[in-house]
Every structure is written in structure tokens, then in C-alpha cells.
Coordinates of C-alpha atoms in Angstrom, one line a residue:
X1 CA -78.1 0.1 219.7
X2 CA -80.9 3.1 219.1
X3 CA -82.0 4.1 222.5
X4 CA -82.2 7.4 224.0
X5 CA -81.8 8.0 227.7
X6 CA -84.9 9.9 227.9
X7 CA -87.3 8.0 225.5
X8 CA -91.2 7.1 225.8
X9 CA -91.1 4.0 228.7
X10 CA -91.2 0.8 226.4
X11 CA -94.2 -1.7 227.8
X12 CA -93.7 -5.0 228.5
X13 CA -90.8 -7.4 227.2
X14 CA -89.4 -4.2 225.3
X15 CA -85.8 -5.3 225.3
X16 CA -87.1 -7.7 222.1
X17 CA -87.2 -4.9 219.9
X18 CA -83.9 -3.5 220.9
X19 CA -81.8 -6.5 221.9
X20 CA -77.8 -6.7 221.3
X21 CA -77.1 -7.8 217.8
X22 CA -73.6 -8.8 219.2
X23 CA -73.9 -10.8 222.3
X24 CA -72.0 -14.1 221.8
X25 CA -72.9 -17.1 222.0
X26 CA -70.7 -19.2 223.6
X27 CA -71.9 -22.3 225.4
X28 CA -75.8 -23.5 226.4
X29 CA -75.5 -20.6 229.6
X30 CA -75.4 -17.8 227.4
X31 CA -77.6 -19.0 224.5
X32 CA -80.4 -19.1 227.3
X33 CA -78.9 -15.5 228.3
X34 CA -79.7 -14.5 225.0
X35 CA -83.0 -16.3 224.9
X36 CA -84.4 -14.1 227.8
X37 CA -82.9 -10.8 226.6
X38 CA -85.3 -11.3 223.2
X39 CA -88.0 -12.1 225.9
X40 CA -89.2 -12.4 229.4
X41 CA -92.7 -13.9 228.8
X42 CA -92.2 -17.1 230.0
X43 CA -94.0 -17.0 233.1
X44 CA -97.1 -15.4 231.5
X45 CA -97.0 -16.9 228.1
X46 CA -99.6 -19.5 226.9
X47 CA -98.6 -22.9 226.9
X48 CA -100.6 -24.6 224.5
X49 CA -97.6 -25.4 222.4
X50 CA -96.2 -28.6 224.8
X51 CA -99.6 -30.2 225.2
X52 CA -100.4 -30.5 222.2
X53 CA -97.9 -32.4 220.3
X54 CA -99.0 -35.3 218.0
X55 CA -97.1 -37.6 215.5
X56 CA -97.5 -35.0 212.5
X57 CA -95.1 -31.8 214.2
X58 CA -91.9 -32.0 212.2
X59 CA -89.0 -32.2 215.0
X60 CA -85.0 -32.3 213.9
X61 CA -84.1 -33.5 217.2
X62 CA -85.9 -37.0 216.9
X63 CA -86.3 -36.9 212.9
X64 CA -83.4 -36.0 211.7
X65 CA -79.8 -37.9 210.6
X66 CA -78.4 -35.1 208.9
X67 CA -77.8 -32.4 211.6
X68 CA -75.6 -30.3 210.1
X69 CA -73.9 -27.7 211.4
X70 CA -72.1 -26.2 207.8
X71 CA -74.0 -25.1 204.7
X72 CA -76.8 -27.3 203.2
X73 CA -76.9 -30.9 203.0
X74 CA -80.0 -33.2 200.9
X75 CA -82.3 -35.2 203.1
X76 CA -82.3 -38.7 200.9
X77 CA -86.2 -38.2 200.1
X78 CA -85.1 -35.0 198.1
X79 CA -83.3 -37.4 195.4
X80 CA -86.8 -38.4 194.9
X81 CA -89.9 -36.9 194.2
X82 CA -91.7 -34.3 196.9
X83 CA -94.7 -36.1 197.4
X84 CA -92.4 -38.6 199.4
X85 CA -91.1 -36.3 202.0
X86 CA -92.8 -36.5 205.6
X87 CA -95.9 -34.3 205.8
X88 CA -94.6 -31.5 208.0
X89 CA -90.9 -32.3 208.1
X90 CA -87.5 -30.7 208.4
X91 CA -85.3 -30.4 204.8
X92 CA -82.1 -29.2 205.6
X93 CA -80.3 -26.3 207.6
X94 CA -78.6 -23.8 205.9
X95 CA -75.5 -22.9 208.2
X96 CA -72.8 -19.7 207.8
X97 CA -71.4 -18.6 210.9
X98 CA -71.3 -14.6 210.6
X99 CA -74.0 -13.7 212.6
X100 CA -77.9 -14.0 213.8
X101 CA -80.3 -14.2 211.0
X102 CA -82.7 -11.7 210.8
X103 CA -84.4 -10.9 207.6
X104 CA -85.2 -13.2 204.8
X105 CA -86.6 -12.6 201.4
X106 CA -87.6 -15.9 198.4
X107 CA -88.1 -16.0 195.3
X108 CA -88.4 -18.9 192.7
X109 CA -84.9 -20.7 193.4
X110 CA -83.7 -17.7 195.3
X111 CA -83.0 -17.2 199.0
X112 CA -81.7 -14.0 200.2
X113 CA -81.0 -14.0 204.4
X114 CA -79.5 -11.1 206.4
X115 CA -77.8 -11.0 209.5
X116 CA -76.0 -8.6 211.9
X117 CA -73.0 -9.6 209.7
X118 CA -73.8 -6.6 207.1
X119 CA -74.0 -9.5 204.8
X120 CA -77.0 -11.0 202.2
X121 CA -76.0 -14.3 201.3
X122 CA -77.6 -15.7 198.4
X123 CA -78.8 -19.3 197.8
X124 CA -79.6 -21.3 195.5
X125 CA -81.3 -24.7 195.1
X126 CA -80.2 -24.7 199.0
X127 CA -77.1 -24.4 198.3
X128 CA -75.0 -20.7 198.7
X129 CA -74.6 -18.6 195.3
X130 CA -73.7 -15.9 196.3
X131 CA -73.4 -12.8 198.4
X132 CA -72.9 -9.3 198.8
X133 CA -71.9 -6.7 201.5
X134 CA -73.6 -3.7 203.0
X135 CA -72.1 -0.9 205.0
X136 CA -75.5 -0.4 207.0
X137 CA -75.6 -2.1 210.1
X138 CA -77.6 -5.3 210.5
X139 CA -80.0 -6.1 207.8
X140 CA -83.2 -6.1 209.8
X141 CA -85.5 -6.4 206.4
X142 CA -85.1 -7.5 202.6
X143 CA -87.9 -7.2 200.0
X144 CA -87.8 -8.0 196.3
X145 CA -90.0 -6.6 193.4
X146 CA -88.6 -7.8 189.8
X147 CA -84.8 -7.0 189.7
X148 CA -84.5 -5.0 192.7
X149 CA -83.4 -5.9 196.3
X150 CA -84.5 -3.7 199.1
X151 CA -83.0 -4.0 201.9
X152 CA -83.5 -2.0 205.5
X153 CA -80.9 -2.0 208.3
X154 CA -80.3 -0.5 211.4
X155 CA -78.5 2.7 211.0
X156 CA -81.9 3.9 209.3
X157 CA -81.3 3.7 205.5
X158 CA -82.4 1.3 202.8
X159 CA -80.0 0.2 200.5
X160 CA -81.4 -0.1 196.4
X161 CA -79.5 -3.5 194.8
X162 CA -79.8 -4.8 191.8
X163 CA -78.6 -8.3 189.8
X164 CA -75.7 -7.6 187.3
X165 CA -77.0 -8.0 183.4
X166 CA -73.5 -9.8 182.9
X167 CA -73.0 -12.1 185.5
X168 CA -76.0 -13.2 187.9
X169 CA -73.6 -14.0 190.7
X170 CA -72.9 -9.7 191.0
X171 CA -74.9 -7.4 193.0
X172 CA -75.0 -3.8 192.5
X173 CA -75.8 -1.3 194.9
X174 CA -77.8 1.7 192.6
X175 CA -79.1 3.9 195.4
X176 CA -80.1 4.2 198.9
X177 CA -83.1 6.1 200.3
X178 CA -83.7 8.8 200.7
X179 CA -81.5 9.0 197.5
X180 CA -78.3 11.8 197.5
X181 CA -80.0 14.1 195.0
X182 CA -83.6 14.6 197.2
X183 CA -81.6 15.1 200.2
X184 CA -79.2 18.2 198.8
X185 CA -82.7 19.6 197.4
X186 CA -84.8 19.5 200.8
X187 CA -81.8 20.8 202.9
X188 CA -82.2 23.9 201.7
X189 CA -85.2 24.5 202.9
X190 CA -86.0 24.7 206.8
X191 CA -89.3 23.9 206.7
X192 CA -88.0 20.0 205.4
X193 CA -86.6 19.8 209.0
X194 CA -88.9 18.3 211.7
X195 CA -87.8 17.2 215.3
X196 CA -88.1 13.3 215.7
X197 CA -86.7 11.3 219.1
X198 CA -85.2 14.1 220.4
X199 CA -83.2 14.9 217.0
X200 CA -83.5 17.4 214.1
X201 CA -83.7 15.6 210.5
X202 CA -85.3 16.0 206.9
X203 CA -88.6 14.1 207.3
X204 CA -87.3 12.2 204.2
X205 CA -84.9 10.5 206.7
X206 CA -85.5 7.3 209.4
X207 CA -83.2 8.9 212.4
X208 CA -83.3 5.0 213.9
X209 CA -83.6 1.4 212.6
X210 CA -85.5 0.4 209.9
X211 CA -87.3 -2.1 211.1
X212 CA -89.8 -3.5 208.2
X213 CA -90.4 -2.7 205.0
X214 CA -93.6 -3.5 202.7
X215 CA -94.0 -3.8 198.8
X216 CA -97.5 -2.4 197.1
X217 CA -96.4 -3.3 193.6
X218 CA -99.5 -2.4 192.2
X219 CA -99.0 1.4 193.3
X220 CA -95.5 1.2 192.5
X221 CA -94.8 2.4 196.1
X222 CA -92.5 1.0 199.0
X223 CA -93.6 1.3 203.0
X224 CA -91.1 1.5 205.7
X225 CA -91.3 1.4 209.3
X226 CA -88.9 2.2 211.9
X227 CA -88.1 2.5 215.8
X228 CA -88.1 6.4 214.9
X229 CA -92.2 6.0 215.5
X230 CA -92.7 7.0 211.7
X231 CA -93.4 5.1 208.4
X232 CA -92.4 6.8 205.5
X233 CA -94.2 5.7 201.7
X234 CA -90.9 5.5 198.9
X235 CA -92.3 5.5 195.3
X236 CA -90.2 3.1 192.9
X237 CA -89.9 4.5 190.2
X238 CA -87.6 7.2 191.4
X239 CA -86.9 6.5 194.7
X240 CA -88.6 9.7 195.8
X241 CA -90.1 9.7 199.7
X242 CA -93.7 11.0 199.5
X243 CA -95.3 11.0 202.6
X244 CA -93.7 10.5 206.6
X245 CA -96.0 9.7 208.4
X246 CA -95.5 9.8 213.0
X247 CA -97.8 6.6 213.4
X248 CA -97.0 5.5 217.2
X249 CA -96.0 6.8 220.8
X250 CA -93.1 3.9 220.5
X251 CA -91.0 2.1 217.5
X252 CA -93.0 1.1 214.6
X253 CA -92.2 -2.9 214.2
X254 CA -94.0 -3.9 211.1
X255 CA -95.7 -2.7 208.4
X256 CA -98.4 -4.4 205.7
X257 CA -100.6 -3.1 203.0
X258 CA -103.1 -4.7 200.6
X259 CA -104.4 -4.5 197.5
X260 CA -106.9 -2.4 198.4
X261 CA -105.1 0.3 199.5
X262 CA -105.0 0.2 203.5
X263 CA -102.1 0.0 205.4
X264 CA -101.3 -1.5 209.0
X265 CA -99.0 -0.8 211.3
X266 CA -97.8 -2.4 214.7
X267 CA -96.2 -1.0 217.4
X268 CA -94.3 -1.5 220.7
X269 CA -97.1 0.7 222.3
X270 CA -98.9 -1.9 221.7
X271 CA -100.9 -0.6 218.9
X272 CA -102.2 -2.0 215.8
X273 CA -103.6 1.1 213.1
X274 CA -105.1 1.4 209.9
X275 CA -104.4 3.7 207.5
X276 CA -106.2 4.5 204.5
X277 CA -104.7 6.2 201.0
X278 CA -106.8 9.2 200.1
X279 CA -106.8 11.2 197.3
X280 CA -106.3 15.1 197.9
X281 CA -105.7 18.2 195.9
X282 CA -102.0 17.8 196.3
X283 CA -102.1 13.8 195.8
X284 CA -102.6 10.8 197.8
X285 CA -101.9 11.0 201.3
X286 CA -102.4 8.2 204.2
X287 CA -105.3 8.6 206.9
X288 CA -105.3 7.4 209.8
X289 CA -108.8 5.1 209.7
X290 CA -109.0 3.4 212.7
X291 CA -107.1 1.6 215.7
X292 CA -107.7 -2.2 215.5
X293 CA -105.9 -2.6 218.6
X294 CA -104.7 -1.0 221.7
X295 CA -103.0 -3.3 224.8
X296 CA -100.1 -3.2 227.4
X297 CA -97.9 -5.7 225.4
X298 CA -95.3 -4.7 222.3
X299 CA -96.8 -5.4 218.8
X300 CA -93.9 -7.5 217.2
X301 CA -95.1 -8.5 214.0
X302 CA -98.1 -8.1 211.1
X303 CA -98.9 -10.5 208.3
X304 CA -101.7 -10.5 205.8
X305 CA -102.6 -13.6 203.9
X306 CA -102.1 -13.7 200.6
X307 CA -105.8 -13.5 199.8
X308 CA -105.7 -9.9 201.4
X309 CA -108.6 -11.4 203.7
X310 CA -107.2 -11.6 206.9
X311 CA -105.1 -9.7 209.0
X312 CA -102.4 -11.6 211.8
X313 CA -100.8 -9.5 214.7
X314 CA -98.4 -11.3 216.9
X315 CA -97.7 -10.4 220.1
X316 CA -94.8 -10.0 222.6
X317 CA -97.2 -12.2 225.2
X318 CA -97.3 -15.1 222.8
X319 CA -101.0 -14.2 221.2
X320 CA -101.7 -14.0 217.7
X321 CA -104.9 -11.6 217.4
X322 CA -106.3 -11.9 213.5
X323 CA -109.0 -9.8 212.2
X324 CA -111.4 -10.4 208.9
X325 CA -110.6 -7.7 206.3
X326 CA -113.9 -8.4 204.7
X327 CA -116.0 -8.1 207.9
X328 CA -115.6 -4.7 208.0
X329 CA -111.6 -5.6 209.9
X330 CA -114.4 -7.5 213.1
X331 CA -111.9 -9.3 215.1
X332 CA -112.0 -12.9 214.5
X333 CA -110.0 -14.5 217.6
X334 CA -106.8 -15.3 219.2
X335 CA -104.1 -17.9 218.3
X336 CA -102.7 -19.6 221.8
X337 CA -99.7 -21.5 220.2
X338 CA -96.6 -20.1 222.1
X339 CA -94.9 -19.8 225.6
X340 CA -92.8 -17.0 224.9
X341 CA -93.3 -13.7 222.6
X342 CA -94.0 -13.9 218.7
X343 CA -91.3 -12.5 216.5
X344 CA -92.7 -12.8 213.1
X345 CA -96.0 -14.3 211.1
X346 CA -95.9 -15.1 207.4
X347 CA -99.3 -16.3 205.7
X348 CA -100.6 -18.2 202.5
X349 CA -104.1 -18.1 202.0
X350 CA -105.0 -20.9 204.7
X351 CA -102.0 -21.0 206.3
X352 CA -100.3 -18.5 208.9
X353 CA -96.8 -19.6 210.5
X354 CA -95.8 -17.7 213.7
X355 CA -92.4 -17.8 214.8
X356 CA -91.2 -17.5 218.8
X357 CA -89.0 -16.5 220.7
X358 CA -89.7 -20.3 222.0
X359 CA -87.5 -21.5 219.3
X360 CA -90.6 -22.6 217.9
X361 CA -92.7 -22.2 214.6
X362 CA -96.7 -23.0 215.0
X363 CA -98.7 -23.8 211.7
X364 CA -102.6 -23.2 211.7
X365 CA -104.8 -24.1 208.5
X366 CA -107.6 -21.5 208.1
X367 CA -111.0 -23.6 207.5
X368 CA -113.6 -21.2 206.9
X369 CA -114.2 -19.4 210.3
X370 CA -112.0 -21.4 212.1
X371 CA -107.9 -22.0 212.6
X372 CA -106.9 -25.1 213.5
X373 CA -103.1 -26.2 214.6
X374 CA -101.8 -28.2 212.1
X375 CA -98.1 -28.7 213.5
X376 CA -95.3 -27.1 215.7
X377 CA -92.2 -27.4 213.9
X378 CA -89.2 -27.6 215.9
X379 CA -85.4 -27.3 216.5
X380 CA -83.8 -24.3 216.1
X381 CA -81.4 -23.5 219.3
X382 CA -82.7 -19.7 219.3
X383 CA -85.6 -17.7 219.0
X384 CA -86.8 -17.5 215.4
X385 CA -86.9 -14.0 214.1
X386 CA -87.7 -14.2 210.2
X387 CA -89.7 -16.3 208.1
X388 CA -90.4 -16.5 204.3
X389 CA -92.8 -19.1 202.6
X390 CA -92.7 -20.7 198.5
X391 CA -95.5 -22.8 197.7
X392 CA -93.9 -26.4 196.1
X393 CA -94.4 -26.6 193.1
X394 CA -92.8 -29.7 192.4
X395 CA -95.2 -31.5 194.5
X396 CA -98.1 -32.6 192.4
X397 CA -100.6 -34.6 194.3
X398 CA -100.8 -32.6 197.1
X399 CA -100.4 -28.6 197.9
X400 CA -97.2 -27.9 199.9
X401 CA -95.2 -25.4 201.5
X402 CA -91.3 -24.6 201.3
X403 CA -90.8 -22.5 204.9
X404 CA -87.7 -20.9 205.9
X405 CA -87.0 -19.7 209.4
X406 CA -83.9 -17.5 210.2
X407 CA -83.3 -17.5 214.2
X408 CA -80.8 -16.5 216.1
X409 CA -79.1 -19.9 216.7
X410 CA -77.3 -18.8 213.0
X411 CA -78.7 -20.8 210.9
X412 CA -81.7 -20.8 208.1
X413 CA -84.2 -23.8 208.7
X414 CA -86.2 -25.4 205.3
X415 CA -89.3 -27.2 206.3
X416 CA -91.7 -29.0 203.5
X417 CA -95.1 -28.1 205.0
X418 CA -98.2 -30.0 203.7
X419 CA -101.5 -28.0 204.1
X420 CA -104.2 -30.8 204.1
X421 CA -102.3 -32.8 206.4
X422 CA -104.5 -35.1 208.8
X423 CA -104.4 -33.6 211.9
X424 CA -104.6 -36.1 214.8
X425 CA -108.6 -36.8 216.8
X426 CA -108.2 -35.4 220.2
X427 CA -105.4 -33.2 219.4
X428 CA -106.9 -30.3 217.9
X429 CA -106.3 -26.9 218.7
X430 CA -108.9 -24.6 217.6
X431 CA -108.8 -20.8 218.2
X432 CA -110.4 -19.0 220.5
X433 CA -113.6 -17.9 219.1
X434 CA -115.5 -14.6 219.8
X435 CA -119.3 -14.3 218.5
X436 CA -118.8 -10.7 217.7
X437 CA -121.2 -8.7 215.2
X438 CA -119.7 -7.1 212.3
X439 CA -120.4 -3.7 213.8
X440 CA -118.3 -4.8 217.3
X441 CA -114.8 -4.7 217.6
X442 CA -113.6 -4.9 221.2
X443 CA -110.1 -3.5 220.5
X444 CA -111.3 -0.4 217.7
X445 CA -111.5 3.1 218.3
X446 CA -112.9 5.3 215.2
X447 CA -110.8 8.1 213.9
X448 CA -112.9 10.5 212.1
X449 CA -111.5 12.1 208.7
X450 CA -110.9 15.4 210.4
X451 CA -108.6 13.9 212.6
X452 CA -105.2 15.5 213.4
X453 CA -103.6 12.0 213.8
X454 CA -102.0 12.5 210.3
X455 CA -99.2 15.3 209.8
X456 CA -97.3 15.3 206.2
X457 CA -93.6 17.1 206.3

């Protein structure tokens, strides 16, 4: 683990960001040992999850024959077409017992999932392809863009892979950032060296875990956040670090950027900021714009939807806070859908799925203004700590979702997710609405341009 004796005082349920990758699991007692490590909200959690159950959550435990416990298995509906699956339903599991999952990446017919194993397995049609091995640490975060495989761990480096030309079952590893070359160059200069946690690095280096990492393909550049309190922008095309940027008085957990050009970042000071790319005389460089969100609980996890319209922040109380990117980022309302802390949000354009440290993954359906819970899908024996969505596209009367959940029980979930499903009369589950102006935001603080809240090294 990363921790410093003398380190900022983490706030509440701060032992999720820096649990023990290898504490066993050896029986029900310490599975629920590990449950409360990842989190201690339970008695001050919301509890809407329970009480609102209705016929169309998907749950393993009472729809499932096929519990498997090795690699994937078909659910008879699959030999068939799509549309005949179960709205909301469990697939499959996808089972290799090396270690917790915590990353996942998709693409097309490809799965990637990490673990604390140094592994990335590979899978195909749900069924394992291949894999291949880092020397890292855990892989806490994987990212794709074309032929390259990013992937962040927790000694503080990212690993550069690529697919053999030859033989798509080989992986390649052609770099790591910060890349060999740039970090001979800056270390012989002093001024490259800053102070960060106590420790004495090139500001081209993470000095902890990488905890996240963000793609904005169409500036060619690569984001990463880490428990070090910085993020740190990577341009592709040669793997050089431009900017480092000290964001937060406590570990960086997740990192997002849009189209536009803005950036979020979330904290565990509870935090949520936006950063804005600005052109100088020198270049670009990121300001800090504005804080969206300030509050005693650990920030745990970002997602934007893929419309770039709307902003989710998931909490270590259980809340998911969302704001509208094209109100001028006015807050929009609170998602109640979990007893114990969120671990990760993943979003389509009317869909966002938040995954707990409940065991549990909530499904809300964006209708204009208003989220409503569509299902809780449930089953995993752990908290679930990644998530990664493909629309299904062999379903043709109806749009539908491929979801994949990585927990800490082992094992990779597969969900078929329905997004017009009927929800049930009496059991919806609307957000919490606030009739705030465009001009009010009850958790923003302006940062003005002259700001010294941005520092370049």
C-alpha cells in the first residue's frame, strides 16, 4: 500500500481508496471483513435500494441455473436471438481465480479485466483469449484507443501495449510513461524536480497509484490521475507528459474529459473540479475553472454520458450528485440507490450504472429532466469496483445494453440491460429534484483566471 505516516487526514470511509489488494478471502466471515474495509457507510447510507425491488431487477440468486464458478458458460436464450433474453437479466459470469477485479476496458468482441494478479486477461465472445502479464502492481485502470492498451497500476506507472501484427493472441509491451528517454533528459535539470507527498520526483512521474486514467482522442492526449494529489496530461503520439497538474489536498480518484475540452476531477477531499484547456504563449495548459463540489465524504468515481451532457459523481456515502453540462454545469439532483459507498459509474446517453460497495449495480434511464430507477442488478459476493458498457447490437427490435461488472468477489458479471424497459406503477424511483436557476449552484465556488490554483513543472 501507498500511505505515508504523516499524510493529509483522509475524510470519511477513506480506507476504500486504500484497501488491501491481498486480504484473502476465505469463508463468508472474512468476505464481510473485506466488505467493511472497502466501506463503513452502512449505517448512514441510503436505503432506497431494498424497497424498491420489482419483477424487472435482474437477480442470479433467484434467476439463474447456471451459477458458475469457472470461466464462461451460455445461458440457453443466447443460442437464440437477443431479443429473447429477460429485460434486465444476468448472462454469464466470467470466473479466473487470481485475484479481485479492478479495472475493465470493451471493445467490439473484446474484454480486457485487471486484477491485483498483475494480469490482463483477454476475452472473447465470453470466452478467455488471451492474456498478458505486467510487472506493475495491481492494474487499477485500462483504456483503449485503436491498437493501443493503456494500462495504470499501483506502483505509479502506465504500461503502453500493443496487439502483435502476426498473431492477435500476443501482446506487446512498447513503452511505459513517462517513457525512458524523457526521463534521462529532465534529470538533468533541477528545476524538473518538485516535492510531492513528502518525496522528491520529476513532475513527469506519479510518486503513488495511478488510480484512473481518461482518453481525449480527439486531442490525441491521455489524462491520468493518482493518489499522489496530481493529474498529469500524456500526449499519444509520443508519449511525452505535458502538463502535472497538483489538483487536490487528498488522492485524485477519477478523472473525465469531454469533447469540449473541460476536464473533471474527483477527489477523497471530497472535491469535484473543473478544469478548462487554455491556450498560452507556450501552448495549452489546464485551468482550474471552477469547484462543482466541495463535501466531508471521499469522491470515488466520475462518469460522463456519452452525449458529453451530463456529468455523474458518486460518492463514498452512497449518493450519486449529477450536473447538466449544458446548463452552464447547474446541479441537476441526487441519485439515492445504495446502502453502502459508490465505487464506479459508467453512462450511455440515458443510462448511468452505479456500482457499490453493496454488491449492487443500480440502473437509472435519463428522461429529459428526470432519472428514473430502472433496475438493481444483483449477485455479486463483493463490492463491485469496475464497470464497462457495449451497446447490443445484435438485438434489433429493441436498444440494449451489454454491462460488465468486475467486483471483488473474483469474478466478471455480463448483464443484458434493456433501456425502455417497463418500469413497474408504484415502484418508481425518481431523483431528487432541486429547482435551481442556471446561475445557482449550491456546491460551486468561482475560480477566477488569475488564480494560482494551477502550477505547471
Amino acid at each position: 500500500m501507498f500511505v505515508e505516516a504523516d499524510s493529509f487526514s483522509r475524510p470519511k470511509y477513506g480506507n476504500i481508496l486504500h484497501s488491501d489488494p491481498n486480504m484473502p478471502i476465505t469463508g463468508p466471515g472474512s468476505e464481510d471483513d473485506l466488505y467493511i474495509r472497502y466501506s463503513s457507510a452502512s449505517a448512514s447510507g441510503p436505503a432506497l435500494c431494498e424497497s424498491h425491488r420489482t419483477s424487472l431487477e435482474g437477480s442470479p440468486l433467484t434467476m439463474s441455473p447456471w451459477n458458475q464458478t469457472t470461466s464462461f458458460m451460455k445461458h440457453p436464450a443466447l443460442f437464440s436471438d437477443n431479443d429473447n433474453l429477460p429485460a434486465n437479466s444476468l448472462i454469464g459470469s466470467l470466473t479466473r481465480e487470481e485475484g479481485h477485479i479492478y479495472s475493465l476496458a470493451a471493445t467490439k468482441d473484446l474484454l480486457y479485466t485487471g486484477s491485483d494478479s498483475k494480469n490482463i486477461r483477454v476475452w472473447k465472445n465470453l470466452k478467455e483469449f488471451t492474456g498478458f502479464k505486467s510487472n506493475s502492481g495491481l492494474v487499477k485502470a485500462i483504456v483503449l484507443s485503436g491498437k493501443k492498451i493503456f494500462t495504470g497500476h499501483q506502483d505509479g506507472k502506465i504500461r503502453v501495449w500493443k496487439i502483435s501484427p502476426k498473431d492477435p493472441k500476443v501482446y506487446k509491451r512498447t513503452g511505459t510513461l513517462p517513457t525512458l528517454k524523457e526521463v534521462l533528459k529532465s534529470s538533468f535539470k533541477p528545476s524538473n524536480y518538485v516535492e510531492v507527498k513528502h518525496k522528491r520526483s520529476l513532475w513527469i512521474k506519479h510518486v503513488d497509484a495511478v488510480s484512473c486514467l481518461s482518453l481525449s482522442e480527439e486531442q490525441g492526449l491521455l489524462y491520468s490521475a493518482s493518489w499522489d494529489r496530481t493529474f498529469k496530461v500524456w500526449r499519444i503520439s509520443d508519449s511525452k507528459c505535458l502538463e502535472s497538474i497538483p489538483a487536490h489536498d487528498d488522492a485524485v480518484n477519477s478523472v473525465v474529459s469531454t469533447l469540449s475540452g473541460m476536464v473533471f476531477t474527483g477527489s477523497a477531499d471530497g472535491s469535484v473540479k473543473v478544469w478548462k484547456r487554455e491556450q498560452h504563449r507556450k501552448g495549452a495548459k489546464h485551468m482550474l475553472a471552477q469547484t462543482l463540489l466541495q463535501q466531508d465524504c471521499a469522491v470515488t468515481a466520475l462518469a460522463i454520458n456519452t452525449k458529453g451532457s451530463v456529468l455523474y459523481c458518486g460518492s463514498s456515502d452512497g449518493v450519486v450528485n449529477f450536473w447538466e453540462v449544458e446548463r452552464q454545469l447547474a446541479h441537476g439532483g441526487v441519485l439515492n440507490g445504495h446502502k453502502q459507498a459508490v465505487l464506479c459509474l459508467e453512462a450511455t446517453e440515458n443510462l448511468v450504472f452505479s456500482g457499490s460497495a453493496d454488491k449492487t449495480i443500480c440502473v437509472w434511464r435519463k428522461d429529459g429532466n428526470i432519472h428514473t430507477s430502472l433496475c438493481v442488478l444483483t449477485g455479486h459476493m463483493g463490492p463491485v469496483k469496475c464497470l464497462a458498457v457495449e451497446k447490443d447490437h445484435e438485438s434489433r427490435s429493441e436498444q440494449r445494453w451489454i454491462v460488465y461488472s468486475g467486483s471483488l468477489d473474483n469474478s466478471v458479471k455480463v448483464w443484458n440491460v434493456a433501456e425502455y424497459a417497463q418500469v413497474t406503477a408504484g415502484h418508481q424511483n425518481h431523483h431528487q429534484q432541486f429547482d435551481f436557476g442556471t446561475d445557482f449552484n449550491p456546491f460551486a465556488s468561482d475560480v477566477s483566471p488569475s488564480s494560482n490554483q494551477h502550477r505547471q513543472y
